[in-house]
CSV table of C-alpha atoms in Angstrom, one decimal:
chain,number,residue,atom,x,y,z
A,1,UNK,CA,110.2,68.4,57.1
A,2,UNK,CA,113.4,69.5,58.7
A,3,UNK,CA,115.3,67.3,61.1
A,4,UNK,CA,113.8,68.6,64.4
A,5,UNK,CA,110.4,67.7,63.1
A,6,UNK,CA,111.4,64.3,62.0
A,7,UNK,CA,113.2,63.5,65.6
A,8,UNK,CA,110.0,64.7,67.2
A,9,UNK,CA,107.8,62.8,64.9
A,10,UNK,CA,110.1,59.7,65.7
A,11,UNK,CA,110.0,60.3,69.9
A,12,UNK,CA,105.9,60.5,69.2
A,13,UNK,CA,105.7,57.0,67.5
A,14,UNK,CA,107.9,55.9,70.2
A,15,UNK,CA,105.7,57.2,72.8
A,16,UNK,CA,102.7,55.5,71.6
A,17,UNK,CA,104.3,52.5,70.7
A,18,UNK,CA,105.5,52.0,74.0
A,19,UNK,CA,102.4,53.0,75.7
A,20,UNK,CA,100.3,50.4,73.4
A,21,UNK,CA,102.9,47.5,74.5
A,22,UNK,CA,102.3,48.5,78.1
A,23,UNK,CA,98.5,47.7,77.3
A,24,UNK,CA,98.7,44.8,75.7
A,25,UNK,CA,102.0,43.0,77.3
A,26,UNK,CA,100.9,39.9,79.4
A,27,UNK,CA,103.8,40.2,81.6
A,28,UNK,CA,103.5,43.0,84.2
A,29,UNK,CA,107.4,43.5,84.5
A,30,UNK,CA,107.2,43.9,80.8
A,31,UNK,CA,104.5,46.5,80.8
A,32,UNK,CA,106.4,48.6,83.5
A,33,UNK,CA,109.3,48.7,81.8
A,34,UNK,CA,107.2,50.1,78.5
A,35,UNK,CA,105.5,52.7,80.7
A,36,UNK,CA,109.5,53.7,81.6
A,37,UNK,CA,110.0,54.2,78.2
A,38,UNK,CA,106.7,55.9,77.5
A,39,UNK,CA,107.5,58.3,80.6
A,40,UNK,CA,111.0,59.1,78.9
A,41,UNK,CA,109.4,59.9,75.5
A,42,UNK,CA,107.0,62.1,77.1
A,43,UNK,CA,110.2,63.9,78.8
A,44,UNK,CA,111.8,64.3,75.6
A,45,UNK,CA,108.4,66.0,74.3
A,46,UNK,CA,108.5,68.5,77.2
A,47,UNK,CA,112.1,69.4,76.3
A,48,UNK,CA,111.2,70.0,72.6
A,49,UNK,CA,108.5,72.4,74.3
A,50,UNK,CA,111.0,74.1,76.0
A,51,UNK,CA,110.1,73.2,79.5
A,52,UNK,CA,113.3,71.8,81.0
A,53,UNK,CA,112.3,71.8,84.5
A,54,UNK,CA,109.1,69.8,84.0
A,55,UNK,CA,111.5,67.4,82.0
A,56,UNK,CA,113.7,66.7,84.7
A,57,UNK,CA,110.9,66.4,87.0
A,58,UNK,CA,109.0,63.9,84.8
A,59,UNK,CA,112.3,61.6,84.8
A,60,UNK,CA,112.7,61.8,88.5
A,61,UNK,CA,109.2,61.5,90.0
A,62,UNK,CA,107.7,59.4,87.1
A,63,UNK,CA,110.5,57.3,85.9
A,64,UNK,CA,111.9,57.4,89.0
A,65,UNK,CA,109.8,57.0,92.2
A,66,UNK,CA,106.7,56.1,90.8
A,67,UNK,CA,108.0,53.1,88.5
A,68,UNK,CA,109.8,52.1,91.5
A,69,UNK,CA,106.6,52.0,93.6
A,70,UNK,CA,104.9,49.9,90.8
A,71,UNK,CA,107.5,47.6,90.6
A,72,UNK,CA,107.9,46.9,94.4
A,73,UNK,CA,104.3,46.1,94.8
A,74,UNK,CA,104.3,43.8,91.9
A,75,UNK,CA,107.4,41.9,93.3
A,76,UNK,CA,105.9,42.0,97.2
A,77,UNK,CA,102.4,40.5,95.8
A,78,UNK,CA,104.1,38.2,93.5
A,79,UNK,CA,101.9,38.8,90.3
A,80,UNK,CA,104.1,38.7,87.2
A,81,UNK,CA,101.5,37.3,84.8
A,82,UNK,CA,98.7,39.1,84.1
A,83,UNK,CA,95.3,36.7,84.3
A,84,UNK,CA,93.1,37.2,81.5
A,85,UNK,CA,89.6,35.7,82.6
A,86,UNK,CA,88.6,33.9,79.7
A,87,UNK,CA,84.9,34.4,78.3
A,88,UNK,CA,83.4,37.9,79.2
A,89,UNK,CA,87.1,39.2,78.8
A,90,UNK,CA,87.1,39.0,75.1
A,91,UNK,CA,83.5,40.8,74.5
A,92,UNK,CA,84.6,43.5,76.9
A,93,UNK,CA,88.0,43.9,75.5
A,94,UNK,CA,86.2,44.5,72.0
A,95,UNK,CA,83.4,47.0,73.6
A,96,UNK,CA,86.3,49.0,75.4
A,97,UNK,CA,88.3,49.1,72.2
A,98,UNK,CA,85.6,50.6,70.3
A,99,UNK,CA,84.6,53.0,72.9
A,100,UNK,CA,88.5,53.9,72.6
A,101,UNK,CA,88.5,54.6,69.4
A,102,UNK,CA,84.8,56.6,69.4
A,103,UNK,CA,86.5,58.6,72.0
A,104,UNK,CA,90.0,59.2,70.0
A,105,UNK,CA,87.8,60.3,67.0
A,106,UNK,CA,85.9,62.9,69.1
A,107,UNK,CA,89.2,64.4,70.5
A,108,UNK,CA,90.8,64.7,67.1
A,109,UNK,CA,87.5,66.3,65.5
A,110,UNK,CA,87.5,69.0,68.3
A,111,UNK,CA,91.1,69.5,68.0
A,112,UNK,CA,91.3,69.5,63.8
A,113,UNK,CA,88.0,71.9,63.9
A,114,UNK,CA,89.7,74.4,65.5
A,115,UNK,CA,91.2,77.0,62.9
A,116,UNK,CA,93.6,77.9,65.4
A,117,UNK,CA,97.0,75.7,66.3
A,118,UNK,CA,98.7,75.1,62.8
A,119,UNK,CA,101.4,78.0,63.5
A,120,UNK,CA,104.7,75.8,63.9
A,121,UNK,CA,106.7,78.1,66.0
A,122,UNK,CA,107.1,78.6,69.4
A,123,UNK,CA,107.2,82.3,70.9
A,124,UNK,CA,110.9,83.7,70.8
A,125,UNK,CA,111.5,83.6,74.5
A,126,UNK,CA,109.7,80.2,75.5
A,127,UNK,CA,113.1,78.9,76.2
A,128,UNK,CA,113.3,81.0,79.4
A,129,UNK,CA,110.0,80.0,80.7
A,130,UNK,CA,110.9,76.3,81.4
A,131,UNK,CA,114.0,77.2,83.7
A,132,UNK,CA,114.2,76.4,87.5
A,133,UNK,CA,114.3,80.2,87.9
A,134,UNK,CA,111.4,81.1,86.4
A,135,UNK,CA,109.5,78.6,87.5
A,136,UNK,CA,110.8,78.8,91.1
A,137,UNK,CA,109.8,82.6,90.9
A,138,UNK,CA,106.4,82.3,89.8
A,139,UNK,CA,105.5,79.1,92.1
A,140,UNK,CA,106.9,81.0,95.4
A,141,UNK,CA,104.8,84.3,94.2
A,142,UNK,CA,101.7,83.7,92.4
A,143,UNK,CA,101.3,80.2,93.7
A,144,UNK,CA,102.3,80.2,97.0
A,145,UNK,CA,99.1,79.0,98.8
A,146,UNK,CA,98.6,76.1,96.5
A,147,UNK,CA,102.2,75.0,96.8
A,148,UNK,CA,101.8,74.9,100.8
A,149,UNK,CA,98.5,73.1,100.3
A,150,UNK,CA,100.5,70.2,98.2
A,151,UNK,CA,102.9,69.8,100.4
A,152,UNK,CA,100.4,69.2,103.2
A,153,UNK,CA,98.6,66.8,100.5
A,154,UNK,CA,101.9,65.0,100.2
A,155,UNK,CA,102.1,64.5,104.1
A,156,UNK,CA,98.4,63.1,104.5
A,157,UNK,CA,99.3,61.1,101.3
A,158,UNK,CA,102.6,59.4,103.1
A,159,UNK,CA,100.6,59.0,106.1
A,160,UNK,CA,97.6,57.4,104.6
A,161,UNK,CA,99.6,55.0,102.3
A,162,UNK,CA,101.6,53.9,105.9
A,163,UNK,CA,98.1,53.2,107.9
A,164,UNK,CA,96.5,51.1,104.6
A,165,UNK,CA,99.5,49.3,104.0
A,166,UNK,CA,100.7,48.3,107.7
A,167,UNK,CA,97.0,47.8,109.2
A,168,UNK,CA,96.1,44.2,109.4
A,169,UNK,CA,92.4,44.1,108.8
A,170,UNK,CA,91.5,41.0,110.4
B,1,UNK,CA,106.3,71.3,65.4
B,2,UNK,CA,102.4,73.0,65.4
B,3,UNK,CA,100.2,72.9,68.5
B,4,UNK,CA,97.8,70.2,67.0
B,5,UNK,CA,100.6,67.8,66.6
B,6,UNK,CA,101.3,67.8,70.4
B,7,UNK,CA,97.3,67.7,71.2
B,8,UNK,CA,96.9,64.9,68.9
B,9,UNK,CA,99.8,63.0,70.4
B,10,UNK,CA,98.2,63.9,73.9
B,11,UNK,CA,94.9,62.8,72.7
B,12,UNK,CA,96.2,59.1,71.5
B,13,UNK,CA,97.9,58.5,74.8
B,14,UNK,CA,94.7,59.7,76.4
B,15,UNK,CA,92.8,57.3,74.4
B,16,UNK,CA,95.0,54.1,75.1
B,17,UNK,CA,95.1,54.9,78.7
B,18,UNK,CA,91.0,55.0,78.4
B,19,UNK,CA,91.2,51.6,76.8
B,20,UNK,CA,93.6,50.2,79.1
B,21,UNK,CA,91.1,51.0,82.0
B,22,UNK,CA,88.2,49.4,80.2
B,23,UNK,CA,90.2,45.9,79.2
B,24,UNK,CA,92.4,45.3,81.8
B,25,UNK,CA,91.1,43.2,84.7
B,26,UNK,CA,94.4,43.8,87.0
B,27,UNK,CA,94.1,46.4,89.4
B,28,UNK,CA,97.6,47.2,89.0
B,29,UNK,CA,97.1,47.5,85.3
B,30,UNK,CA,94.1,50.0,85.4
B,31,UNK,CA,96.1,52.1,88.1
B,32,UNK,CA,99.0,52.0,85.6
B,33,UNK,CA,96.7,53.4,82.7
B,34,UNK,CA,95.3,56.1,85.2
B,35,UNK,CA,99.0,57.3,85.1
B,36,UNK,CA,99.1,57.1,81.5
B,37,UNK,CA,96.0,59.3,81.1
B,38,UNK,CA,97.5,61.8,83.7
B,39,UNK,CA,100.6,61.8,81.7
B,40,UNK,CA,98.5,62.8,78.5
B,41,UNK,CA,96.9,65.8,80.0
B,42,UNK,CA,100.3,67.1,81.4
B,43,UNK,CA,101.7,66.9,77.8
B,44,UNK,CA,98.7,69.0,76.4
B,45,UNK,CA,99.1,71.3,79.4
B,46,UNK,CA,103.0,72.4,78.6
B,47,UNK,CA,102.0,72.5,74.8
B,48,UNK,CA,99.3,75.0,75.4
B,49,UNK,CA,101.4,76.7,78.0
B,50,UNK,CA,104.4,76.8,75.6
B,51,UNK,CA,102.4,78.3,72.5
B,52,UNK,CA,100.4,80.7,74.6
B,53,UNK,CA,103.6,82.3,76.7
B,54,UNK,CA,102.1,81.2,79.6
B,55,UNK,CA,103.7,79.6,82.7
B,56,UNK,CA,100.6,78.9,84.5
B,57,UNK,CA,100.3,75.7,82.3
B,58,UNK,CA,103.7,74.4,83.7
B,59,UNK,CA,102.9,74.9,87.2
B,60,UNK,CA,99.8,73.2,86.8
B,61,UNK,CA,101.7,70.0,85.4
B,62,UNK,CA,103.8,70.8,88.2
B,63,UNK,CA,101.2,70.5,91.1
B,64,UNK,CA,99.4,67.6,88.8
B,65,UNK,CA,102.8,65.4,89.3
B,66,UNK,CA,102.7,66.2,93.2
B,67,UNK,CA,99.2,65.1,93.3
B,68,UNK,CA,99.7,62.0,91.3
B,69,UNK,CA,102.7,61.0,93.3
B,70,UNK,CA,100.4,60.9,97.0
B,71,UNK,CA,97.7,59.1,94.7
B,72,UNK,CA,99.8,56.6,93.3
B,73,UNK,CA,101.3,55.9,97.4
B,74,UNK,CA,97.6,55.8,98.8
B,75,UNK,CA,96.4,53.6,95.6
B,76,UNK,CA,99.0,50.8,95.8
B,77,UNK,CA,98.4,50.7,99.6
B,78,UNK,CA,94.9,50.2,98.9
B,79,UNK,CA,95.9,47.8,96.3
B,80,UNK,CA,98.1,45.8,98.8
B,81,UNK,CA,95.3,46.0,101.7
B,82,UNK,CA,92.9,44.4,99.4
B,83,UNK,CA,95.5,41.7,98.4
B,84,UNK,CA,95.9,40.7,102.0
B,85,UNK,CA,92.1,39.9,102.3
B,86,UNK,CA,91.2,38.5,98.9
B,87,UNK,CA,94.3,37.2,97.9
B,88,UNK,CA,93.6,38.7,94.3
B,89,UNK,CA,94.1,41.8,92.4
B,90,UNK,CA,91.3,41.1,89.9
B,91,UNK,CA,88.8,43.5,89.7
B,92,UNK,CA,86.3,40.5,88.8
B,93,UNK,CA,86.6,39.1,91.9
B,94,UNK,CA,86.5,42.2,94.2
B,95,UNK,CA,82.9,42.7,94.1
B,96,UNK,CA,81.9,43.2,97.9
B,97,UNK,CA,82.2,46.5,99.7
B,98,UNK,CA,81.6,44.8,103.3
B,99,UNK,CA,82.7,41.3,104.4
C-alpha cells in the first residue's frame, strides 16, 4: 500500500465515521457539524478521482449553502435535542438497522460479484476531464437544454420555498 | 484505488442514509439522511465517470447538486410550515393529512 492509497483509505474512514456520528448524535447541531465533515471528505474523494470542479462545487453548494440552510432552520425552530420517543423507537431502530445491513450486504454482493472494477489506475488523461473548462464545454454544448431546465427548476424551488415558508396557514 | 473501493464506500454511505431514514423520528434528521444518500449516489457516479473516461457522469452529478439544492429549500420550507401548525417535527405526531 503506497502513501496515496493510505491517504484515500483514511479519507474513506473519516467519511464513514462522521456519517455514523451524524446518525447517532442526539444533539442536532453536532450532527449538522458531522455532516459538514462528511461532505468535506466526499469532496476530497472527488479530488482523488480527478473531478476538481465538482469537488469545489461540493464544498460551495453542500458544505456552504445547504448546511447553512439546515442550521438556520434548526435555530429558527429552536429544536436542538432529538427527541427519541420511548417504546416503539427501540423496536423500530433494531428493525431499521437490520434492514439497512441486509441492504448493504446486497449492494456488496452485487459489486464484488462483478469481475471488472479491480484495475487500480485511472485512465491517463482523466485529470483534464474534471476541469472547469472541460465540464463547461460539455455542459453548454451537449447538455444545454437540461441546463436551462435546471435553472427553471431552481427558480420554481425559490418561489415555492418563499411561498410555503411565509404563508400563514390559518 | 480500484473502482470497487469507491463503490463499496458509496454503498456504505448509502446504507447509513437508509438506516437514518428508517430509524430517525425527527423530520429534519430524516431530511439530512436523504442528503447523505444523494451524496453516496454522486460518489459512485463520479467514480464510474473517472474510470470509464466519460464526462456524462460528472455532468449528471452537477444536475443532481442543483436539484438537491432546490429540494432542500422546498423541503425545509415544508418542515417550517408543519412546525407552525403542529409545533413539532416528530413524524410520529404528524399523522393527519387534513385538519
